[in-house]
Coordinates of C-alpha atoms and ligand atoms in Angstrom, one line a residue:
X623 CA 0.0 0.0 0.0
X624 CA 1.4 3.4 -0.7
X625 CA 1.9 5.8 2.1
X626 CA -0.1 8.7 2.7
X627 CA 1.5 12.1 1.3
X628 CA 0.2 15.5 2.3
X629 CA 1.6 18.8 0.6
X630 CA 2.2 22.2 2.1
X631 CA 4.6 24.8 1.1
X632 CA 8.5 24.0 1.2
X633 CA 10.5 26.7 3.2
X634 CA 13.7 25.0 4.0
X635 CA 14.9 22.4 1.5
X636 CA 16.3 19.2 2.5
X637 CA 14.9 15.8 3.2
X638 CA 14.7 14.1 6.7
X639 CA 13.0 11.1 8.2
X640 CA 12.4 9.8 11.6
X641 CA 9.9 9.1 14.5
X642 CA 7.1 11.9 14.9
X643 CA 7.2 14.0 17.9
X644 CA 4.8 16.8 18.9
X645 CA 5.0 19.7 21.2
X646 CA 4.0 19.2 24.8
X647 CA 0.5 20.1 26.0
X648 CA 0.2 23.3 27.4
X649 CA -1.1 23.7 30.8
X650 CA -3.9 25.8 31.9
X651 CA -4.6 27.9 35.3
X652 CA -6.7 25.4 37.2
X653 CA -10.1 26.2 37.9
X654 CA -10.0 26.2 41.6
X655 CA -6.7 27.8 41.9
X656 CA -6.1 28.8 45.8
X657 CA -6.3 32.8 46.2
X658 CA -3.9 33.9 49.0
X659 CA -3.7 37.8 48.7
X660 CA -2.5 40.5 46.4
X661 CA 1.0 40.3 47.3
X662 CA 1.4 36.6 46.8
X663 CA 0.0 37.0 43.6
X664 CA 2.1 39.7 42.7
X665 CA 5.3 37.8 43.9
X666 CA 4.4 34.2 42.7
X667 CA 4.2 36.0 39.1
X668 CA 7.2 37.9 39.1
X669 CA 9.5 35.1 40.4
X670 CA 8.2 32.7 37.4
X671 CA 8.2 35.3 34.9
X672 CA 11.7 36.1 36.0
X673 CA 12.8 32.3 35.8
X674 CA 11.2 32.2 32.2
X675 CA 13.0 35.4 31.1
X676 CA 16.2 34.0 32.5
X677 CA 15.8 30.9 30.6
X678 CA 15.0 32.3 27.3
X679 CA 18.1 34.7 27.7
X680 CA 20.3 31.6 28.6
X681 CA 19.0 29.8 25.3
X682 CA 19.5 33.3 23.5
X683 CA 23.0 33.2 24.4
X684 CA 23.7 30.0 22.9
X685 CA 21.8 30.8 19.5
X686 CA 22.6 33.4 16.7
X687 CA 21.0 35.8 14.4
X688 CA 17.2 35.8 14.0
X689 CA 17.0 32.7 16.6
X690 CA 19.1 34.8 19.3
X691 CA 16.8 38.1 18.5
X692 CA 13.4 36.2 18.8
X693 CA 14.6 34.3 22.1
X694 CA 15.7 37.7 23.8
X695 CA 12.5 39.4 22.4
X696 CA 10.5 36.8 24.2
X697 CA 12.5 37.1 27.3
X698 CA 11.8 40.6 27.3
X699 CA 8.3 40.4 26.8
X700 CA 8.2 37.8 29.9
X701 CA 9.9 40.8 32.2
X702 CA 7.9 43.4 30.4
X703 CA 6.7 45.8 33.2
X704 CA 3.4 46.2 31.7
X705 CA 2.5 42.5 31.6
X706 CA 3.5 43.0 35.7
X707 CA 1.2 45.8 36.1
X708 CA -1.9 44.0 34.4
X709 CA -1.0 41.1 36.3
X710 CA -1.1 43.2 39.5
X711 CA -4.7 44.3 38.4
X712 CA -5.8 41.0 38.7
X713 CA -4.1 40.3 41.9
X714 CA -7.0 41.2 44.3
X715 CA -8.9 38.2 43.7
X716 CA -6.8 35.8 41.5
X717 CA -4.2 33.5 42.3
X718 CA -0.8 33.6 40.2
X719 CA -1.7 31.2 37.3
X720 CA -5.2 32.8 37.0
X721 CA -4.1 36.2 36.9
X722 CA -1.4 35.9 34.3
X723 CA -3.8 34.2 32.2
X724 CA -6.7 37.2 32.6
X725 CA -3.6 39.7 32.2
X726 CA -2.6 37.9 29.2
X727 CA -6.2 37.8 27.6
X728 CA -6.3 41.5 28.1
X729 CA -3.0 42.4 26.9
X730 CA -3.6 40.1 23.6
X731 CA -6.7 41.7 22.6
X732 CA -5.3 45.3 22.7
X733 CA -2.3 43.9 20.6
X734 CA -5.0 42.5 18.1
X735 CA -7.2 45.6 18.2
X736 CA -3.7 47.6 17.2
X737 CA -3.0 45.3 14.2
X738 CA 0.0 45.1 11.9
X739 CA 3.0 43.8 14.1
X740 CA 1.6 44.0 17.2
X741 CA -0.9 41.8 16.3
X742 CA 2.0 39.4 15.3
X743 CA 3.1 39.5 18.7
X744 CA 0.1 37.8 20.2
X745 CA 1.6 34.7 19.2
X746 CA 4.8 35.5 21.3
X747 CA 2.5 36.9 24.4
X748 CA 0.4 33.5 24.4
X749 CA 3.8 31.6 24.5
X750 CA 5.0 33.6 27.5
X751 CA 1.7 32.9 29.3
X752 CA 1.9 29.1 28.9
X753 CA 5.9 29.4 29.9
X754 CA 5.1 31.2 33.0
X755 CA 1.8 29.2 33.9
X756 CA 3.9 26.0 33.7
X757 CA 6.6 27.5 36.0
X758 CA 3.6 28.5 38.4
X759 CA 2.2 25.1 38.3
X760 CA 5.8 23.3 38.6
X761 CA 5.1 21.4 35.3
X762 CA 7.7 21.0 32.1
X763 CA 7.8 24.2 29.9
X764 CA 5.2 23.4 27.2
X765 CA 6.3 23.5 23.5
X766 CA 9.3 21.8 21.7
X767 CA 10.5 18.3 23.1
X768 CA 13.9 17.5 23.2
X769 CA 13.6 13.7 21.8
X770 CA 16.8 11.5 22.5
X771 CA 16.9 10.4 18.9
X772 CA 16.5 12.5 15.7
X773 CA 13.1 13.2 15.3
X774 CA 10.4 15.0 12.9
X775 CA 8.3 17.5 14.6
X776 CA 4.4 17.9 13.7
X777 CA 2.7 20.9 14.8
X778 CA -0.1 23.1 14.3
X779 CA 2.0 26.4 14.6
X780 CA 5.4 27.1 16.6
X781 CA 6.0 30.1 18.6
X782 CA 9.0 31.8 17.3
X783 CA 10.7 31.1 20.6
X784 CA 9.7 27.3 20.3
X785 CA 11.5 27.3 16.9
X786 CA 14.4 29.3 18.0
X787 CA 15.1 26.8 20.7
X788 CA 15.1 23.8 18.8
X789 CA 18.2 21.8 18.4
X790 CA 18.7 20.8 14.6
X791 CA 20.7 17.4 16.1
X792 CA 17.4 16.4 17.8
X793 CA 14.6 17.8 15.4
X794 CA 15.8 17.1 11.8
X795 CA 12.5 18.4 10.3
X796 CA 9.7 20.1 10.9
X797 CA 6.0 20.0 9.4
X798 CA 3.6 22.6 10.3
X799 CA -0.3 23.1 9.7
X800 CA -0.1 26.9 9.4
X801 CA 2.4 29.5 8.7
X802 CA 3.6 30.8 5.3
X803 CA 7.2 31.2 3.7
X804 CA 7.8 34.5 5.3
X805 CA 6.6 33.7 8.8
X806 CA 8.9 33.8 11.8
X807 CA 9.0 29.9 12.0
X808 CA 10.1 29.6 8.4
X809 CA 12.7 32.4 8.7
X810 CA 14.4 30.8 12.1
X811 CA 14.0 27.1 10.7
X812 CA 16.0 28.4 7.3
X813 CA 18.7 30.1 9.7
X814 CA 18.8 26.6 11.7
X815 CA 19.2 24.7 8.5
X816 CA 16.1 22.5 9.5
X817 CA 14.4 21.1 6.4
X818 CA 10.5 22.5 6.7
X819 CA 7.4 22.3 5.2
X820 CA 4.5 24.7 6.2
X821 CA 0.9 25.1 5.4
X822 CA 0.2 21.4 5.7
X823 CA -3.4 21.9 5.9
X824 CA -4.3 18.1 6.3
X825 CA -1.2 17.5 8.9
X826 CA -2.5 14.8 11.4
X827 CA -0.3 16.8 14.2
X828 CA -3.0 15.6 16.9
X829 CA -3.2 12.0 15.9
X830 CA 0.5 11.5 14.5
X831 CA 2.0 8.6 12.7
X832 CA 4.8 6.9 14.3
X833 CA 7.2 8.0 11.7
X834 CA 7.3 10.5 8.8
X835 CA 9.8 11.8 5.8
X836 CA 9.8 15.6 5.4
X837 CA 11.0 16.7 2.1
X838 CA 11.5 20.5 2.4
X839 CA 12.4 20.8 -1.3
X840 CA 9.2 19.5 -3.0
X841 CA 7.0 20.2 0.1
X842 CA 5.8 16.6 0.5
X843 CA 5.2 15.0 4.0
X844 CA 5.2 11.4 4.0
X845 CA 3.5 9.6 6.7
X846 CA 5.2 6.2 7.7
X847 CA 7.4 5.8 4.7
X848 CA 8.7 2.6 3.6
X849 CA 12.3 2.4 5.0
X850 CA 13.9 2.4 1.5
X851 CA 11.8 5.3 0.3
X852 CA 13.2 7.2 3.6
X853 CA 17.0 6.2 3.0
X854 CA 16.9 6.9 -0.8
X855 CA 15.5 10.5 -0.5
X856 CA 18.0 11.0 2.6
X857 CA 20.7 9.8 0.7
X858 CA 19.9 12.2 -2.4
X859 CA 19.6 15.1 0.2
X860 CA 22.9 14.4 1.7
X861 CA 24.6 14.5 -1.5
X862 CA 22.8 17.7 -2.4
X863 CA 24.2 19.2 1.0
X864 CA 27.9 17.6 0.3
X865 CA 27.7 19.7 -2.9
X866 CA 26.4 22.9 -1.2
X867 CA 29.1 22.5 1.6
X868 CA 31.7 22.4 -1.3
X869 CA 30.5 25.2 -3.3
X870 CA 32.7 28.3 -3.3
X871 CA 31.2 30.4 -5.8
X872 CA 31.0 32.8 -7.8
X873 CA 27.5 32.2 -8.9
X874 CA 27.3 30.8 -12.5
X875 CA 25.8 28.2 -14.3
X876 CA 27.2 25.0 -15.7
X877 CA 28.0 26.6 -18.7
X878 CA 29.5 29.8 -17.1
X879 CA 26.6 32.3 -17.5
X880 CA 27.1 34.5 -14.4
X881 CA 24.5 35.3 -11.6
X882 CA 25.8 37.2 -8.9
X883 CA 24.8 35.3 -5.3
X884 CA 24.5 37.7 -2.7
X885 CA 23.4 37.9 0.9
X886 CA 20.6 39.6 2.8
X887 CA 21.7 41.5 6.0
X888 CA 20.3 43.5 8.6
X889 CA 23.1 44.8 10.5
X890 CA 26.8 44.7 11.2
X891 CA 26.8 41.5 13.1
X892 CA 24.5 39.8 10.9
X893 CA 27.0 41.2 7.8
X894 CA 29.9 39.8 9.3
X895 CA 28.4 36.3 9.6
X896 CA 27.2 36.4 6.1
X897 CA 30.3 37.8 4.5
X898 CA 32.0 34.1 5.7
X899 CA 29.7 32.7 2.7
X900 CA 31.0 32.8 -0.5
X901 CA 28.9 35.7 -1.5
X902 CA 30.0 38.5 -3.9
X903 CA 28.5 41.3 -1.4
X904 CA 25.2 42.0 0.2
X905 CA 22.2 42.5 -2.3
X906 CA 19.6 43.8 0.8
X907 CA 20.6 45.6 3.6
X908 CA 17.4 46.1 5.5
X909 CA 18.6 49.3 7.1
X910 CA 15.4 49.7 9.4
X911 CA 15.8 46.5 11.4
X912 CA 19.5 48.0 12.3
X913 CA 17.2 50.8 14.2
X914 CA 14.2 48.8 15.7
X915 CA 15.5 49.9 19.1
X916 CA 15.8 53.6 18.5
X917 CA 13.2 55.9 19.8
X918 CA 14.5 59.0 18.0
X919 CA 16.3 59.3 14.5
X920 CA 20.2 58.5 14.7
X921 CA 22.3 61.2 13.7
X922 CA 23.9 61.3 10.3
X923 CA 27.0 60.6 12.0
X924 CA 25.7 57.6 13.9
X925 CA 24.2 56.1 10.7
X926 CA 27.3 56.5 8.7
X927 CA 29.1 54.8 11.5
X928 CA 26.6 52.0 11.3
X929 CA 26.8 51.6 7.7
X930 CA 30.4 51.7 7.6
X931 CA 30.5 48.5 9.6
X932 CA 28.3 46.6 7.1
X933 CA 30.4 48.2 4.4
X934 CA 33.7 47.2 5.8
X935 CA 32.2 43.6 6.4
X936 CA 31.5 43.1 2.6
X937 CA 34.7 44.3 1.6
X938 CA 35.9 41.5 3.4
X939 CA 33.5 38.9 1.6
X940 CA 35.3 39.3 -2.0
X941 CA 38.6 40.2 -3.4
X942 CA 38.7 43.3 -4.1
X943 CA 35.5 44.4 -2.2
X944 CA 32.0 43.2 -3.0
X945 CA 28.6 45.2 -3.6
X946 CA 26.2 46.3 -0.9
X947 CA 23.0 47.4 -2.1
X948 CA 21.2 49.5 1.0
X949 CA 17.9 49.9 1.2
X950 CA 16.7 53.2 2.9
X951 CA 14.3 53.0 5.8
X952 CA 11.1 50.7 4.8
X953 CA 9.3 51.7 8.0
X954 CA 5.9 51.0 8.6
X955 CA 3.5 48.1 8.3
X956 CA 5.0 45.0 9.7
X957 CA 8.3 47.0 10.8
X958 CA 7.1 49.9 12.7
X959 CA 10.1 52.4 13.8
X960 CA 9.4 54.7 16.7
X961 CA 11.2 57.6 15.1
X962 CA 9.3 57.2 11.8
X963 CA 5.8 56.0 13.0
X964 CA 2.9 57.4 11.1
X965 CA 0.1 56.8 13.5
X966 CA -2.6 54.5 13.5
X967 CA -3.6 53.7 10.0
X968 CA -6.7 51.1 9.0
X969 CA -4.6 49.0 6.8
X970 CA -0.9 49.7 7.4
X971 CA 0.3 47.4 4.7
X972 CA -1.6 49.7 2.1
X973 CA -0.6 52.7 4.0
X974 CA 2.2 54.9 4.9
X975 CA 5.4 53.0 4.8
X976 CA 8.4 52.8 2.9
X977 CA 9.4 55.9 0.4
X978 CA 6.1 57.3 1.5
X979 CA 7.2 58.2 4.7
X980 CA 9.2 60.8 3.0
X981 CA 6.3 62.5 1.7
X982 CA 5.6 63.7 5.5
X983 CA 9.1 63.5 6.7
X984 CA 11.5 64.4 3.7
X985 CA 14.4 64.8 6.4
X986 CA 14.4 61.3 7.5
X987 CA 15.4 60.2 3.9
X988 CA 17.8 63.2 3.2
X989 CA 19.5 62.3 6.5
X990 CA 20.0 58.8 5.6
X991 CA 21.0 59.2 2.2
X992 CA 23.8 61.6 3.6
X993 CA 24.9 59.0 6.0
X994 CA 24.8 56.0 3.3
X995 CA 27.0 58.6 1.4
X996 CA 29.5 59.6 3.9
X997 CA 30.3 55.8 4.8
X998 CA 30.3 55.0 1.1
X999 CA 33.0 57.6 0.5
X1000 CA 35.8 55.7 2.7
X1001 CA 34.3 52.0 1.8
X1002 CA 36.2 49.6 -0.3
X1003 CA 33.0 48.4 -1.6
X1004 CA 30.6 49.4 -4.1
X1005 CA 27.7 50.9 -2.4
X1006 CA 24.2 51.0 -4.4
X1007 CA 21.0 52.3 -2.7
X1008 CA 17.6 51.6 -3.3
X1009 CA 13.9 52.7 -2.2
X1010 CA 11.3 50.4 -1.0
X1011 CA 7.5 50.6 -1.8
X1012 CA 7.8 52.6 -5.0
X1013 CA 4.6 53.1 -6.6
X1014 CA 4.9 55.2 -9.8
X1015 CA 7.8 56.1 -12.2
X1016 CA 8.2 59.6 -10.6
X1017 CA 9.0 58.2 -7.3
X1018 CA 11.7 56.5 -8.7
X1019 CA 13.0 59.6 -10.6
X1020 CA 12.7 61.9 -7.4
X1021 CA 14.6 59.1 -5.3
X1022 CA 17.3 58.5 -8.2
X1023 CA 18.1 62.5 -8.3
X1024 CA 18.5 62.8 -4.5
X1025 CA 20.8 59.7 -4.4
X1026 CA 22.6 60.7 -7.6
X1027 CA 23.2 64.3 -6.1
X1028 CA 25.2 62.5 -3.0
X1029 CA 27.3 60.3 -5.7
X1030 CA 25.4 57.0 -5.2
X1031 CA 24.0 54.6 -7.7
X1032 CA 20.5 54.7 -7.4
X1033 CA 17.8 52.0 -7.7
X1034 CA 14.4 51.0 -6.5
X1035 CA 12.5 47.8 -5.3
X1036 CA 9.9 46.4 -7.6
X1037 CA 7.2 45.4 -4.8
X1038 CA 4.1 46.6 -6.4
X1039 CA 2.0 45.5 -9.3
X1040 CA 2.0 48.9 -10.7
X1041 CA 5.9 49.4 -11.3
X1042 CA 5.9 45.7 -12.4
X1043 CA 3.8 46.5 -15.7
X1044 CA 5.6 49.9 -15.6
X1045 CA 9.1 48.1 -15.4
X1046 CA 10.5 50.0 -18.8
X1047 CA 9.6 53.5 -17.6
X1048 CA 10.9 52.8 -13.8
X1049 CA 14.2 51.6 -15.3
X1050 CA 14.5 54.7 -17.2
X1051 CA 14.6 56.6 -14.0
X1052 CA 17.1 54.3 -12.2
X1053 CA 20.4 52.4 -12.8
X1054 CA 19.0 48.9 -11.5
X1055 CA 15.9 47.5 -10.0
X1056 CA 15.4 44.6 -7.3
X1057 CA 12.4 42.6 -7.1
X1058 CA 10.8 42.1 -3.6
X1059 CA 8.9 39.0 -4.2
X1060 CA 7.7 38.8 -0.5
X1061 CA 5.6 42.2 -1.1
X1062 CA 5.2 41.9 -4.7
X1063 CA 3.4 38.7 -4.0
X1064 CA 1.3 40.3 -1.3
X1065 CA 0.0 43.0 -3.4
X1066 CA -0.7 41.1 -6.5
X1067 CA -2.6 38.5 -4.8
X1068 CA -4.1 40.7 -2.6
X1069 CA -3.2 38.3 0.2
X1070 CA -1.2 39.5 3.6
X1071 CA 2.0 37.9 3.4
X1072 CA 1.6 37.3 7.3
X1073 CA -1.4 35.2 6.8
X1074 CA -1.0 31.3 7.6
X1075 CA -4.5 30.8 5.6
X1076 CA -3.3 32.2 2.3
X1077 CA 0.0 30.5 2.0
X1078 CA -1.1 29.0 -1.1
X1079 CA -1.6 32.7 -2.7
X1080 CA 1.5 34.1 -1.4
X1081 CA 3.8 31.2 -2.8
X1082 CA 6.3 32.3 -4.9
X1083 CA 5.9 29.8 -7.3
X1084 CA 2.7 31.2 -8.4
X1085 CA 2.6 31.4 -12.0
X1086 CA 1.2 35.0 -11.8
X1087 CA 4.1 36.2 -9.9
X1088 CA 6.6 34.6 -12.2
X1089 CA 4.9 36.2 -15.1
X1090 CA 5.6 39.6 -13.7
X1091 CA 9.1 38.8 -12.7
X1092 CA 9.6 37.8 -16.3
X1093 CA 8.0 41.1 -17.6
X1094 CA 10.5 43.0 -15.4
X1095 CA 13.4 41.0 -16.5
X1096 CA 12.6 41.7 -20.1
X1097 CA 12.3 45.4 -19.2
X1098 CA 15.8 45.2 -17.8
X1099 CA 17.4 43.2 -20.9
X1100 CA 15.7 46.0 -23.0
X1101 CA 17.3 49.1 -20.8
X1102 CA 20.6 47.0 -20.3
X1103 CA 20.4 47.6 -16.6
X1104 CA 20.6 44.7 -13.9
X1105 CA 17.3 43.4 -12.2
X1106 CA 18.1 41.6 -9.0
X1107 CA 15.8 39.4 -6.8
X1108 CA 15.9 39.8 -3.2
X1109 CA 13.0 38.2 -1.6
X1110 CA 12.8 35.1 -0.1
X1111 CA 12.2 33.5 -3.7
X1112 CA 15.8 33.9 -4.2
X1113 CA 16.7 31.3 -1.4
X1114 CA 15.1 28.4 -2.9
X1115 CA 17.8 26.6 -5.1
X1116 CA 14.8 25.4 -7.8
X1117 CA 13.3 28.8 -7.9
X1118 CA 16.6 30.3 -8.5
X1119 CA 16.8 28.3 -11.4
X1120 CA 13.8 29.6 -12.9
X1121 CA 14.7 33.1 -12.0
X1122 CA 17.8 32.9 -13.9
X1123 CA 16.1 31.2 -16.8
X1124 CA 13.5 34.6 -16.8
X1125 CA 16.6 36.7 -17.0
X1126 CA 17.4 37.9 -13.5
X1127 CA 21.1 38.8 -13.0
X1128 CA 21.3 38.6 -9.2
X1129 CA 19.9 36.7 -6.6
X1130 CA 20.0 37.7 -3.1
X1131 CA 19.0 35.9 0.1
X1132 CA 19.4 34.8 3.4
X1133 CA 23.1 33.7 4.3
X1134 CA 22.6 30.1 5.1
X1135 CA 20.9 29.9 2.1
X1136 CA 23.5 31.0 -0.3
X1137 CA 25.4 27.7 -0.7
X1138 CA 22.3 25.8 -1.7
X1139 CA 21.5 28.0 -4.4
X1140 CA 25.0 28.2 -5.7
X1141 CA 25.4 24.9 -5.6
X1142 CA 22.2 24.4 -7.5
X1143 CA 23.1 26.9 -10.2
X1144 CA 26.4 25.2 -11.1
X1145 CA 24.7 22.0 -11.8
X1146 CA 22.3 23.3 -14.4
X1147 CA 23.1 25.0 -17.9
X1148 CA 21.3 28.5 -19.0
X1149 CA 19.1 26.7 -21.6
X1150 CA 17.9 24.3 -18.9
X1151 CA 17.0 27.4 -16.6
X1152 CA 15.0 28.8 -19.6
X1153 CA 13.1 25.9 -20.2
X1154 CA 12.4 25.6 -16.2
X1155 CA 11.5 29.1 -16.7
X1156 CA 8.8 28.4 -19.6
X1157 CA 7.3 25.2 -17.5
X1158 CA 7.2 27.2 -14.2
X1159 CA 5.3 30.0 -16.1
X1160 CA 2.7 27.4 -18.0
X1161 CA 2.0 25.3 -15.0
X1162 CA -1.3 26.0 -13.2
X1163 CA -0.6 25.5 -9.7
X1164 CA 2.8 26.3 -7.5
X1165 CA 2.9 22.5 -7.1
X1166 CA 2.5 21.7 -10.7
X1167 CA 5.4 24.3 -11.2
X1168 CA 7.4 22.7 -8.7
X1169 CA 7.0 19.1 -10.5
X1170 CA 7.3 20.4 -14.0
X1171 CA 10.7 22.3 -12.9
X1172 CA 11.8 19.2 -11.2
X1173 CA 11.5 17.0 -14.1
X1174 CA 13.2 19.6 -16.6
X1175 CA 16.2 19.9 -14.1
X1176 CA 16.5 16.2 -13.5
Ligands
PEP2457 C1 10.4 41.7 -0.3 O1 9.2 42.5 0.1 O2 10.3 40.9 -0.9 C2 11.6 42.3 0.3 C3 12.8 42.0 0.1 O3 11.7 43.2 1.5 P1 10.9 42.8 2.8 O4 11.1 41.4 3.2 O5 11.7 43.5 3.7 O6 9.5 43.6 3.0
MG2458 MG1 9.2 44.4 0.8

């Protein structure tokens, strides 16, 4: 009998099999929890929250990059004064676990109402509640198991802190029912290098099979696979990983067609780590993520100092200095910055975000360009600058003028359907464009990139998205200007071949994905990439597109 196979969105390539484990149950405050008095409730909560925060901080110290940040942010939430105040308000009548639950409920309702990134943080908040309640009840922390043998984790969803705390030697693959390719779970799994499939709607996580095979390249989750099938897939994957580990760049197809392979970075520390990969520089420096903790605008000198560190890391990455594409602040929507806050908006993803902030706060953009130009002057690297969330060619024109006035090479991101269909006119204004497939999907399919219900629509293999990429690449050829991709699509080795076949000239992705992308490109010819692109464009769905491309590239 053939095994049951479920499909989801593959987000971290690689195949692994093993016994299935599921997250531990969460403990609830007992209905008959004893109430002593206000001070007891407050003190017991404070002690439990401090223990939880310390535990998460300890784990953060053993993690790096996005995983460390998520653990630290969750620790900060456990020790947040606002949460303690809300617990204090419940402490006149409730015991500590009940007060924690009631306080978190109130806070979560406020977060949900605020929407955007605040609503996103409800998962973290509920995770903190579960950890504090477990601590108060003296039971094991809920969430991820620590299996003794390499296992496959099935879950409905995972809190970012759970994913960040995973040990890749014990949890060798992840399949989750929710989540999208840009969710925190996906981003952290990618960083940890754990094969991962998300959005597996039919995943039997409440009634799991004994064993499973997860293929993070095809998106398949095979329940109770035959041992030979599992062994064959894992062996083929091990071969692929060995080829990735051995890949040393620069990016080119088997027949020598050059494609720059670059890393996405967000700060100096991450840039130094990324520079250890065989990259030709950084294709997306998300500057807003360098300033998430700032309540006031950094001075031009402060900014220049931070940018200079990132440029120095790029200069170290490649002989003769790599390039860095600096994106100006993409604040707003899912990445609010306190010093560039545009107030409450009913629909922040469609609101005043990215370059649009310069309409009301032109000085923010001017200062940032001054800081970038200042740092670029002494950098041993090629600095390009681009604007996010551009909607019309005139915005590209004005941005390019401001950047060129400062001696910078100017480009824009293509993240809106309007700039995709007017790519010729946008390219006439700038020196290069870079396609942000995460937002271009969101706006093309009218599907929130954060929604775990709509991951089939925001899947970067959607033929509708690829058709826009083809149009933009064709415009780039006509203008003889570079067209890169810097969204999550560029991190998928198979899709990278499709993008190259469509005419993309550079690929920028999370640093841990660089080798997989480069190694895959090295195994195929440009002609195969072109055939793969045609197959993907003609497919009916992302799943069909993946299957068709795999057949072409086999
Ligand atoms: C994108 O939208 O694809 C992109 C690279 O920008 P961000 O993910 O930072 O919005
Ligand atoms: Mg974007």
